[in-house]
Amino acid sequence: GEDVEQSLFLSVREGDSSVINCTYTDSSSTYLYWYKQEPGAGLQLLTYIFSNMDMKQDQRLTVLLNKKDKHLSLRIADTQTGDSAIYFCAEVRTYKYIFGTGTRLKVLA
Amino acid sequence: DVKVTQSSRYLVKRTGEKVFLECVQDMDHENMFWYRQDPGLGLRLIYFSYDVKMKEKGDIPEGYSVSREKKERFSLILESASTNQTSMYLCASRPTGEEKLFFGSGTQLSVL
């Protein structure tokens, strides 16, 4: 299909790791992106990975890319209450962004 | 920092009204976008513009039009609002040659 797919909800306890998964469709994407939307706000770029990389680490964030399966994941280590938000993965096709459905992460104290 | 400003945070309109949603960016970006965000559907592209007076249809343009008379301003127009246009509307911009999008805070539109 043409959709970028994510599970809708994820709930974790504070201090645990969160893993948000995404399945994309266009293997020609140069970059793949993760955006974060906090309550009442627009989307902000969280991190991205170049398509010829398998992994990218940025402080508490780890992005894993499996090009064969067209699977992208975002791991947040030591999840905090401030990480509660909606997370969108996105790919770019012919300069056009295609966003996933978004995963709402709820962090329980 | 780039700032993308949407004029209204919340808007309530009646069916059949003409509605204007305004978006202004202050970083001289060529490209501007209008998305709508609905639960479980993610973001869907309505229209985009890559230059003044230029516009292109996105994936769901029906019932909408846009105007870009100045580089910094991109307006979304609902000619005759309907209840199925109740949604969160997000404006975004980006400079040519870069992929990063900068978003406004969104306008939650309710059509009664």
Short mmCIF file of N, CA, C and O in Angstrom, two decimals, chain B:
data_model
loop_
_atom_site.label_atom_id
_atom_site.label_comp_id
_atom_site.label_asym_id
_atom_site.label_seq_id
_atom_site.Cartn_x
_atom_site.Cartn_y
_atom_site.Cartn_z
N ASP B 1 15.30 31.86 15.42
CA ASP B 1 14.51 30.68 15.11
C ASP B 1 13.41 31.02 14.11
O ASP B 1 12.86 32.11 14.14
N VAL B 2 13.12 30.06 13.25
CA VAL B 2 12.02 30.22 12.31
C VAL B 2 10.71 30.26 13.08
O VAL B 2 10.51 29.49 14.01
N LYS B 3 9.86 31.19 12.66
CA LYS B 3 8.56 31.23 13.31
C LYS B 3 7.47 31.13 12.24
O LYS B 3 7.47 31.88 11.26
N VAL B 4 6.57 30.18 12.45
CA VAL B 4 5.41 30.03 11.59
C VAL B 4 4.20 30.30 12.48
O VAL B 4 3.98 29.60 13.46
N THR B 5 3.46 31.35 12.13
CA THR B 5 2.37 31.80 12.98
C THR B 5 1.03 31.59 12.30
O THR B 5 0.83 32.02 11.16
N GLN B 6 0.15 30.91 13.00
CA GLN B 6 -1.22 30.75 12.53
C GLN B 6 -2.10 31.68 13.34
O GLN B 6 -2.00 31.72 14.57
N SER B 7 -2.97 32.40 12.66
CA SER B 7 -3.64 33.53 13.29
C SER B 7 -4.59 33.14 14.41
O SER B 7 -4.77 33.88 15.37
N SER B 8 -5.22 31.97 14.31
CA SER B 8 -6.19 31.57 15.33
C SER B 8 -5.82 30.21 15.88
O SER B 8 -5.43 29.32 15.15
N ARG B 9 -5.95 30.05 17.18
CA ARG B 9 -5.71 28.74 17.80
C ARG B 9 -6.97 27.90 17.76
O ARG B 9 -6.90 26.69 17.53
N TYR B 10 -8.11 28.54 18.00
CA TYR B 10 -9.41 27.87 17.93
C TYR B 10 -10.37 28.72 17.11
O TYR B 10 -10.34 29.94 17.19
N LEU B 11 -11.21 28.02 16.35
CA LEU B 11 -12.18 28.73 15.52
C LEU B 11 -13.45 27.90 15.47
O LEU B 11 -13.39 26.68 15.29
N VAL B 12 -14.60 28.58 15.64
CA VAL B 12 -15.88 27.90 15.53
C VAL B 12 -16.69 28.61 14.46
O VAL B 12 -16.89 29.83 14.53
N LYS B 13 -17.15 27.85 13.47
CA LYS B 13 -17.89 28.43 12.36
C LYS B 13 -19.15 27.60 12.11
O LYS B 13 -19.27 26.46 12.58
N ARG B 14 -20.06 28.19 11.36
CA ARG B 14 -21.30 27.49 11.01
C ARG B 14 -21.23 26.93 9.60
O ARG B 14 -20.53 27.47 8.73
N THR B 15 -21.96 25.87 9.37
CA THR B 15 -22.05 25.25 8.05
C THR B 15 -22.43 26.30 7.01
O THR B 15 -23.34 27.11 7.24
N GLY B 16 -21.69 26.31 5.90
CA GLY B 16 -21.97 27.24 4.82
C GLY B 16 -21.18 28.53 4.87
O GLY B 16 -21.13 29.27 3.88
N GLU B 17 -20.56 28.83 6.00
CA GLU B 17 -19.76 30.04 6.10
C GLU B 17 -18.49 29.92 5.28
O GLU B 17 -17.95 28.82 5.08
N LYS B 18 -17.97 31.06 4.84
CA LYS B 18 -16.66 31.10 4.20
C LYS B 18 -15.63 31.34 5.30
O LYS B 18 -15.79 32.24 6.13
N VAL B 19 -14.59 30.51 5.32
CA VAL B 19 -13.62 30.55 6.40
C VAL B 19 -12.22 30.80 5.84
O VAL B 19 -11.83 30.19 4.84
N PHE B 20 -11.50 31.69 6.49
CA PHE B 20 -10.12 31.99 6.12
C PHE B 20 -9.19 31.58 7.26
O PHE B 20 -9.36 32.01 8.39
N LEU B 21 -8.20 30.76 6.94
CA LEU B 21 -7.15 30.43 7.90
C LEU B 21 -5.85 31.04 7.38
O LEU B 21 -5.46 30.81 6.24
N GLU B 22 -5.22 31.82 8.27
CA GLU B 22 -4.03 32.56 7.85
C GLU B 22 -2.76 31.96 8.44
O GLU B 22 -2.75 31.50 9.59
N CYS B 23 -1.70 32.03 7.67
CA CYS B 23 -0.40 31.53 8.11
C CYS B 23 0.68 32.48 7.62
O CYS B 23 0.70 32.85 6.43
N VAL B 24 1.57 32.85 8.53
CA VAL B 24 2.67 33.75 8.18
C VAL B 24 3.97 33.15 8.68
O VAL B 24 4.05 32.69 9.82
N GLN B 25 5.01 33.19 7.82
CA GLN B 25 6.34 32.74 8.25
C GLN B 25 7.33 33.88 8.05
O GLN B 25 7.19 34.68 7.13
N ASP B 26 8.35 33.91 8.93
CA ASP B 26 9.23 35.07 8.96
C ASP B 26 10.64 34.78 8.47
O ASP B 26 11.57 35.54 8.74
N MET B 27 10.84 33.65 7.76
CA MET B 27 12.20 33.30 7.35
C MET B 27 12.38 33.23 5.85
O MET B 27 13.29 32.56 5.37
N ASP B 28 11.50 33.87 5.11
CA ASP B 28 11.70 33.98 3.67
C ASP B 28 11.71 32.62 2.96
O ASP B 28 12.39 32.44 1.96
N HIS B 29 10.95 31.68 3.49
CA HIS B 29 10.89 30.35 2.87
C HIS B 29 10.03 30.40 1.61
O HIS B 29 8.97 31.03 1.59
N GLU B 30 10.51 29.69 0.58
CA GLU B 30 9.76 29.67 -0.67
C GLU B 30 8.53 28.77 -0.59
O GLU B 30 7.50 29.04 -1.22
N ASN B 31 8.66 27.68 0.15
CA ASN B 31 7.63 26.64 0.13
C ASN B 31 6.74 26.70 1.37
O ASN B 31 7.25 26.78 2.49
N MET B 32 5.45 26.65 1.14
CA MET B 32 4.51 26.64 2.26
C MET B 32 3.44 25.60 2.02
O MET B 32 3.10 25.29 0.86
N PHE B 33 2.91 25.05 3.11
CA PHE B 33 2.03 23.88 3.04
C PHE B 33 0.86 24.05 4.00
O PHE B 33 1.00 24.60 5.09
N TRP B 34 -0.27 23.47 3.62
CA TRP B 34 -1.41 23.31 4.52
C TRP B 34 -1.74 21.83 4.64
O TRP B 34 -1.94 21.15 3.63
N TYR B 35 -1.78 21.37 5.91
CA TYR B 35 -2.18 20.00 6.23
C TYR B 35 -3.41 20.04 7.12
O TYR B 35 -3.63 21.00 7.86
N ARG B 36 -4.17 18.95 7.08
CA ARG B 36 -5.13 18.75 8.14
C ARG B 36 -4.77 17.46 8.89
O ARG B 36 -4.25 16.51 8.30
N GLN B 37 -5.02 17.51 10.20
CA GLN B 37 -4.65 16.39 11.08
C GLN B 37 -5.90 15.84 11.72
O GLN B 37 -6.63 16.58 12.41
N ASP B 38 -6.16 14.57 11.51
CA ASP B 38 -7.31 13.90 12.10
C ASP B 38 -6.84 12.64 12.81
O ASP B 38 -5.94 11.95 12.32
N PRO B 39 -7.44 12.34 13.96
CA PRO B 39 -7.01 11.16 14.74
C PRO B 39 -7.04 9.89 13.89
O PRO B 39 -8.03 9.61 13.21
N GLY B 40 -5.95 9.14 13.94
CA GLY B 40 -5.88 7.89 13.21
C GLY B 40 -5.56 8.02 11.74
O GLY B 40 -5.34 7.01 11.06
N LEU B 41 -5.54 9.26 11.24
CA LEU B 41 -5.25 9.48 9.81
C LEU B 41 -3.93 10.23 9.60
O LEU B 41 -3.49 10.39 8.46
N GLY B 42 -3.32 10.70 10.66
CA GLY B 42 -2.08 11.44 10.51
C GLY B 42 -2.30 12.79 9.86
O GLY B 42 -3.36 13.40 10.00
N LEU B 43 -1.30 13.25 9.12
CA LEU B 43 -1.38 14.53 8.43
C LEU B 43 -1.63 14.27 6.95
O LEU B 43 -0.97 13.45 6.33
N ARG B 44 -2.56 15.01 6.41
CA ARG B 44 -2.86 14.89 4.98
C ARG B 44 -2.68 16.26 4.32
O ARG B 44 -3.18 17.26 4.83
N LEU B 45 -2.01 16.26 3.19
CA LEU B 45 -1.67 17.51 2.51
C LEU B 45 -2.87 18.02 1.71
O LEU B 45 -3.42 17.30 0.86
N ILE B 46 -3.23 19.28 1.96
CA ILE B 46 -4.36 19.88 1.27
C ILE B 46 -3.87 20.63 0.02
O ILE B 46 -4.30 20.36 -1.10
N TYR B 47 -2.99 21.59 0.24
CA TYR B 47 -2.40 22.39 -0.84
C TYR B 47 -0.99 22.77 -0.44
O TYR B 47 -0.66 22.82 0.74
N PHE B 48 -0.17 23.07 -1.43
CA PHE B 48 1.12 23.66 -1.14
C PHE B 48 1.46 24.72 -2.20
O PHE B 48 0.83 24.77 -3.26
N SER B 49 2.45 25.52 -1.87
CA SER B 49 2.87 26.61 -2.76
C SER B 49 4.39 26.68 -2.73
O SER B 49 4.99 26.65 -1.65
N TYR B 50 5.00 26.77 -3.88
CA TYR B 50 6.47 26.85 -3.94
C TYR B 50 6.94 28.24 -4.34
O TYR B 50 8.13 28.47 -4.51
N ASP B 51 6.01 29.16 -4.52
CA ASP B 51 6.40 30.53 -4.84
C ASP B 51 5.16 31.41 -4.76
O ASP B 51 4.01 30.91 -4.75
N VAL B 52 5.38 32.70 -4.76
CA VAL B 52 4.26 33.64 -4.73
C VAL B 52 3.35 33.38 -5.94
O VAL B 52 3.83 33.17 -7.06
N LYS B 53 2.07 33.39 -5.68
CA LYS B 53 1.02 33.19 -6.68
C LYS B 53 1.03 31.79 -7.30
O LYS B 53 0.25 31.52 -8.22
N MET B 54 1.88 30.90 -6.82
CA MET B 54 1.89 29.52 -7.31
C MET B 54 1.23 28.63 -6.28
O MET B 54 1.41 28.81 -5.07
N LYS B 55 0.48 27.64 -6.76
CA LYS B 55 -0.16 26.69 -5.84
C LYS B 55 -0.29 25.35 -6.54
O LYS B 55 -0.43 25.28 -7.77
N GLU B 56 -0.25 24.31 -5.72
CA GLU B 56 -0.42 22.96 -6.23
C GLU B 56 -1.37 22.20 -5.32
O GLU B 56 -1.30 22.36 -4.09
N LYS B 57 -2.21 21.37 -5.89
CA LYS B 57 -3.11 20.55 -5.08
C LYS B 57 -2.32 19.44 -4.39
O LYS B 57 -1.39 18.87 -4.96
N GLY B 58 -2.73 19.19 -3.17
CA GLY B 58 -2.19 18.06 -2.44
C GLY B 58 -3.08 16.85 -2.61
O GLY B 58 -3.67 16.65 -3.67
N ASP B 59 -3.21 16.07 -1.55
CA ASP B 59 -3.98 14.83 -1.64
C ASP B 59 -5.48 15.02 -1.44
O ASP B 59 -6.27 14.23 -1.94
N ILE B 60 -5.86 16.07 -0.70
CA ILE B 60 -7.29 16.25 -0.40
C ILE B 60 -7.70 17.71 -0.61
O ILE B 60 -8.15 18.39 0.32
N PRO B 61 -7.63 18.23 -1.83
CA PRO B 61 -7.93 19.65 -2.05
C PRO B 61 -9.42 19.99 -2.13
O PRO B 61 -9.78 21.17 -2.07
N GLU B 62 -10.26 19.00 -2.23
CA GLU B 62 -11.68 19.27 -2.47
C GLU B 62 -12.29 20.05 -1.32
O GLU B 62 -12.14 19.68 -0.14
N GLY B 63 -12.98 21.13 -1.66
CA GLY B 63 -13.63 21.96 -0.65
C GLY B 63 -12.74 23.07 -0.11
O GLY B 63 -13.17 23.85 0.74
N TYR B 64 -11.50 23.13 -0.63
CA TYR B 64 -10.54 24.13 -0.16
C TYR B 64 -9.95 24.90 -1.35
O TYR B 64 -9.90 24.40 -2.46
N SER B 65 -9.50 26.11 -1.06
CA SER B 65 -8.66 26.84 -2.00
C SER B 65 -7.60 27.57 -1.19
O SER B 65 -7.65 27.58 0.03
N VAL B 66 -6.61 28.13 -1.89
CA VAL B 66 -5.52 28.81 -1.19
C VAL B 66 -5.18 30.10 -1.92
O VAL B 66 -5.55 30.30 -3.08
N SER B 67 -4.46 30.94 -1.20
CA SER B 67 -4.00 32.20 -1.78
C SER B 67 -2.60 32.49 -1.28
O SER B 67 -2.33 32.36 -0.08
N ARG B 68 -1.71 32.87 -2.18
CA ARG B 68 -0.35 33.27 -1.79
C ARG B 68 0.01 34.53 -2.58
O ARG B 68 0.67 34.46 -3.60
N GLU B 69 -0.41 35.65 -2.05
CA GLU B 69 -0.15 36.94 -2.68
C GLU B 69 1.21 37.50 -2.28
O GLU B 69 1.83 38.27 -3.03
N LYS B 70 1.67 37.13 -1.09
CA LYS B 70 2.99 37.56 -0.61
C LYS B 70 3.75 36.32 -0.16
O LYS B 70 3.15 35.34 0.28
N LYS B 71 5.07 36.42 -0.22
CA LYS B 71 5.90 35.25 0.07
C LYS B 71 5.68 34.75 1.49
O LYS B 71 5.72 33.55 1.74
N GLU B 72 5.47 35.65 2.42
CA GLU B 72 5.41 35.23 3.82
C GLU B 72 4.03 34.72 4.25
O GLU B 72 3.90 34.17 5.33
N ARG B 73 3.03 34.88 3.41
CA ARG B 73 1.67 34.58 3.85
C ARG B 73 1.00 33.56 2.93
O ARG B 73 1.00 33.71 1.70
N PHE B 74 0.40 32.56 3.55
CA PHE B 74 -0.29 31.50 2.80
C PHE B 74 -1.63 31.27 3.47
O PHE B 74 -1.69 30.88 4.64
N SER B 75 -2.70 31.53 2.75
CA SER B 75 -4.04 31.46 3.33
C SER B 75 -4.79 30.25 2.80
O SER B 75 -4.71 29.93 1.61
N LEU B 76 -5.50 29.60 3.69
CA LEU B 76 -6.37 28.47 3.32
C LEU B 76 -7.81 28.95 3.42
O LEU B 76 -8.19 29.56 4.42
N ILE B 77 -8.58 28.68 2.39
CA ILE B 77 -9.96 29.17 2.32
C ILE B 77 -10.91 27.98 2.19
O ILE B 77 -10.72 27.12 1.33
N LEU B 78 -11.90 27.99 3.06
CA LEU B 78 -12.98 27.02 2.95
C LEU B 78 -14.16 27.79 2.37
O LEU B 78 -14.73 28.66 3.03
N GLU B 79 -14.49 27.52 1.13
CA GLU B 79 -15.49 28.34 0.42
C GLU B 79 -16.86 28.24 1.08
O GLU B 79 -17.57 29.23 1.18
N SER B 80 -17.22 27.06 1.52
CA SER B 80 -18.51 26.85 2.19
C SER B 80 -18.31 25.72 3.20
O SER B 80 -18.35 24.55 2.84
N ALA B 81 -18.04 26.11 4.43
CA ALA B 81 -17.62 25.13 5.43
C ALA B 81 -18.67 24.05 5.64
O ALA B 81 -19.88 24.31 5.66
N SER B 82 -18.17 22.83 5.83
CA SER B 82 -19.06 21.71 6.13
C SER B 82 -18.56 21.01 7.39
O SER B 82 -17.39 21.15 7.77
N THR B 83 -19.43 20.23 8.00
CA THR B 83 -19.08 19.60 9.28
C THR B 83 -17.90 18.64 9.12
O THR B 83 -17.13 18.45 10.06
N ASN B 84 -17.73 18.04 7.94
CA ASN B 84 -16.60 17.11 7.77
C ASN B 84 -15.27 17.84 7.59
O ASN B 84 -14.22 17.20 7.41
N GLN B 85 -15.30 19.16 7.66
CA GLN B 85 -14.06 19.93 7.66
C GLN B 85 -13.63 20.33 9.06
O GLN B 85 -12.63 21.04 9.24
N THR B 86 -14.37 19.86 10.06
CA THR B 86 -13.92 20.02 11.44
C THR B 86 -12.63 19.23 11.61
O THR B 86 -12.59 18.02 11.37
N SER B 87 -11.57 19.92 12.02
CA SER B 87 -10.26 19.27 12.05
C SER B 87 -9.24 20.24 12.64
O SER B 87 -9.51 21.41 12.88
N MET B 88 -8.02 19.71 12.86
CA MET B 88 -6.87 20.54 13.19
C MET B 88 -6.15 20.86 11.88
O MET B 88 -5.82 19.94 11.12
N TYR B 89 -5.90 22.14 11.64
CA TYR B 89 -5.22 22.57 10.42
C TYR B 89 -3.83 23.07 10.78
O TYR B 89 -3.66 23.92 11.65
N LEU B 90 -2.83 22.51 10.10
CA LEU B 90 -1.44 22.85 10.36
C LEU B 90 -0.81 23.46 9.12
O LEU B 90 -0.92 22.92 8.03
N CYS B 91 -0.14 24.58 9.34
CA CYS B 91 0.62 25.23 8.28
C CYS B 91 2.10 24.90 8.49
O CYS B 91 2.55 24.77 9.63
N ALA B 92 2.84 24.78 7.40
CA ALA B 92 4.27 24.51 7.50
C ALA B 92 5.01 25.24 6.38
O ALA B 92 4.42 25.58 5.36
N SER B 93 6.29 25.46 6.61
CA SER B 93 7.12 26.06 5.55
C SER B 93 8.48 25.40 5.54
O SER B 93 8.89 24.76 6.51
N ARG B 94 9.17 25.54 4.43
CA ARG B 94 10.55 25.07 4.34
C ARG B 94 11.25 25.81 3.21
O ARG B 94 10.62 26.21 2.23
N PRO B 95 12.57 25.99 3.36
CA PRO B 95 13.30 26.64 2.27
C PRO B 95 13.57 25.65 1.14
O PRO B 95 13.68 24.44 1.37
N THR B 96 13.69 26.14 -0.05
CA THR B 96 14.05 25.29 -1.19
C THR B 96 15.43 24.69 -0.97
O THR B 96 16.34 25.37 -0.51
N GLY B 97 15.56 23.41 -1.27
CA GLY B 97 16.85 22.73 -1.12
C GLY B 97 17.01 22.03 0.21
O GLY B 97 17.96 21.29 0.41
N GLU B 98 16.10 22.28 1.12
CA GLU B 98 16.14 21.59 2.41
C GLU B 98 14.85 20.79 2.59
O GLU B 98 13.82 21.13 2.01
N GLU B 99 14.93 19.75 3.41
CA GLU B 99 13.75 18.93 3.62
C GLU B 99 13.04 19.21 4.94
O GLU B 99 11.90 18.84 5.12
N LYS B 100 13.72 19.85 5.86
CA LYS B 100 13.12 20.07 7.18
C LYS B 100 11.92 21.00 7.07
O LYS B 100 12.00 22.07 6.47
N LEU B 101 10.81 20.58 7.68
CA LEU B 101 9.60 21.38 7.72
C LEU B 101 9.49 22.10 9.05
O LEU B 101 9.81 21.54 10.09
N PHE B 102 9.02 23.33 9.01
CA PHE B 102 8.75 24.11 10.22
C PHE B 102 7.24 24.32 10.31
O PHE B 102 6.63 24.83 9.38
N PHE B 103 6.68 23.94 11.45
CA PHE B 103 5.23 23.95 11.59
C PHE B 103 4.76 25.10 12.48
O PHE B 103 5.43 25.49 13.45
N GLY B 104 3.55 25.59 12.19
CA GLY B 104 2.84 26.44 13.11
C GLY B 104 2.18 25.60 14.20
O GLY B 104 2.25 24.37 14.18
N SER B 105 1.53 26.28 15.15
CA SER B 105 0.93 25.58 16.30
C SER B 105 -0.41 24.96 15.98
O SER B 105 -0.94 24.20 16.79
N GLY B 106 -0.98 25.31 14.83
CA GLY B 106 -2.23 24.69 14.43
C GLY B 106 -3.45 25.53 14.76
O GLY B 106 -3.45 26.34 15.69
N THR B 107 -4.50 25.34 13.97
CA THR B 107 -5.81 25.94 14.22
C THR B 107 -6.83 24.82 14.33
O THR B 107 -6.99 24.04 13.38
N GLN B 108 -7.47 24.71 15.49
CA GLN B 108 -8.54 23.72 15.66
C GLN B 108 -9.84 24.35 15.19
O GLN B 108 -10.36 25.27 15.84
N LEU B 109 -10.35 23.88 14.06
CA LEU B 109 -11.57 24.41 13.49
C LEU B 109 -12.74 23.47 13.78
O LEU B 109 -12.64 22.26 13.53
N SER B 110 -13.80 24.04 14.31
CA SER B 110 -15.05 23.29 14.52
C SER B 110 -16.12 23.92 13.64
O SER B 110 -16.36 25.13 13.72
N VAL B 111 -16.76 23.08 12.83
CA VAL B 111 -17.84 23.56 11.98
C VAL B 111 -19.15 22.95 12.49
O VAL B 111 -19.30 21.72 12.53
N LEU B 112 -20.06 23.81 12.91
CA LEU B 112 -21.31 23.33 13.54
C LEU B 112 -22.47 23.37 12.57
O LEU B 112 -22.52 24.21 11.67
#
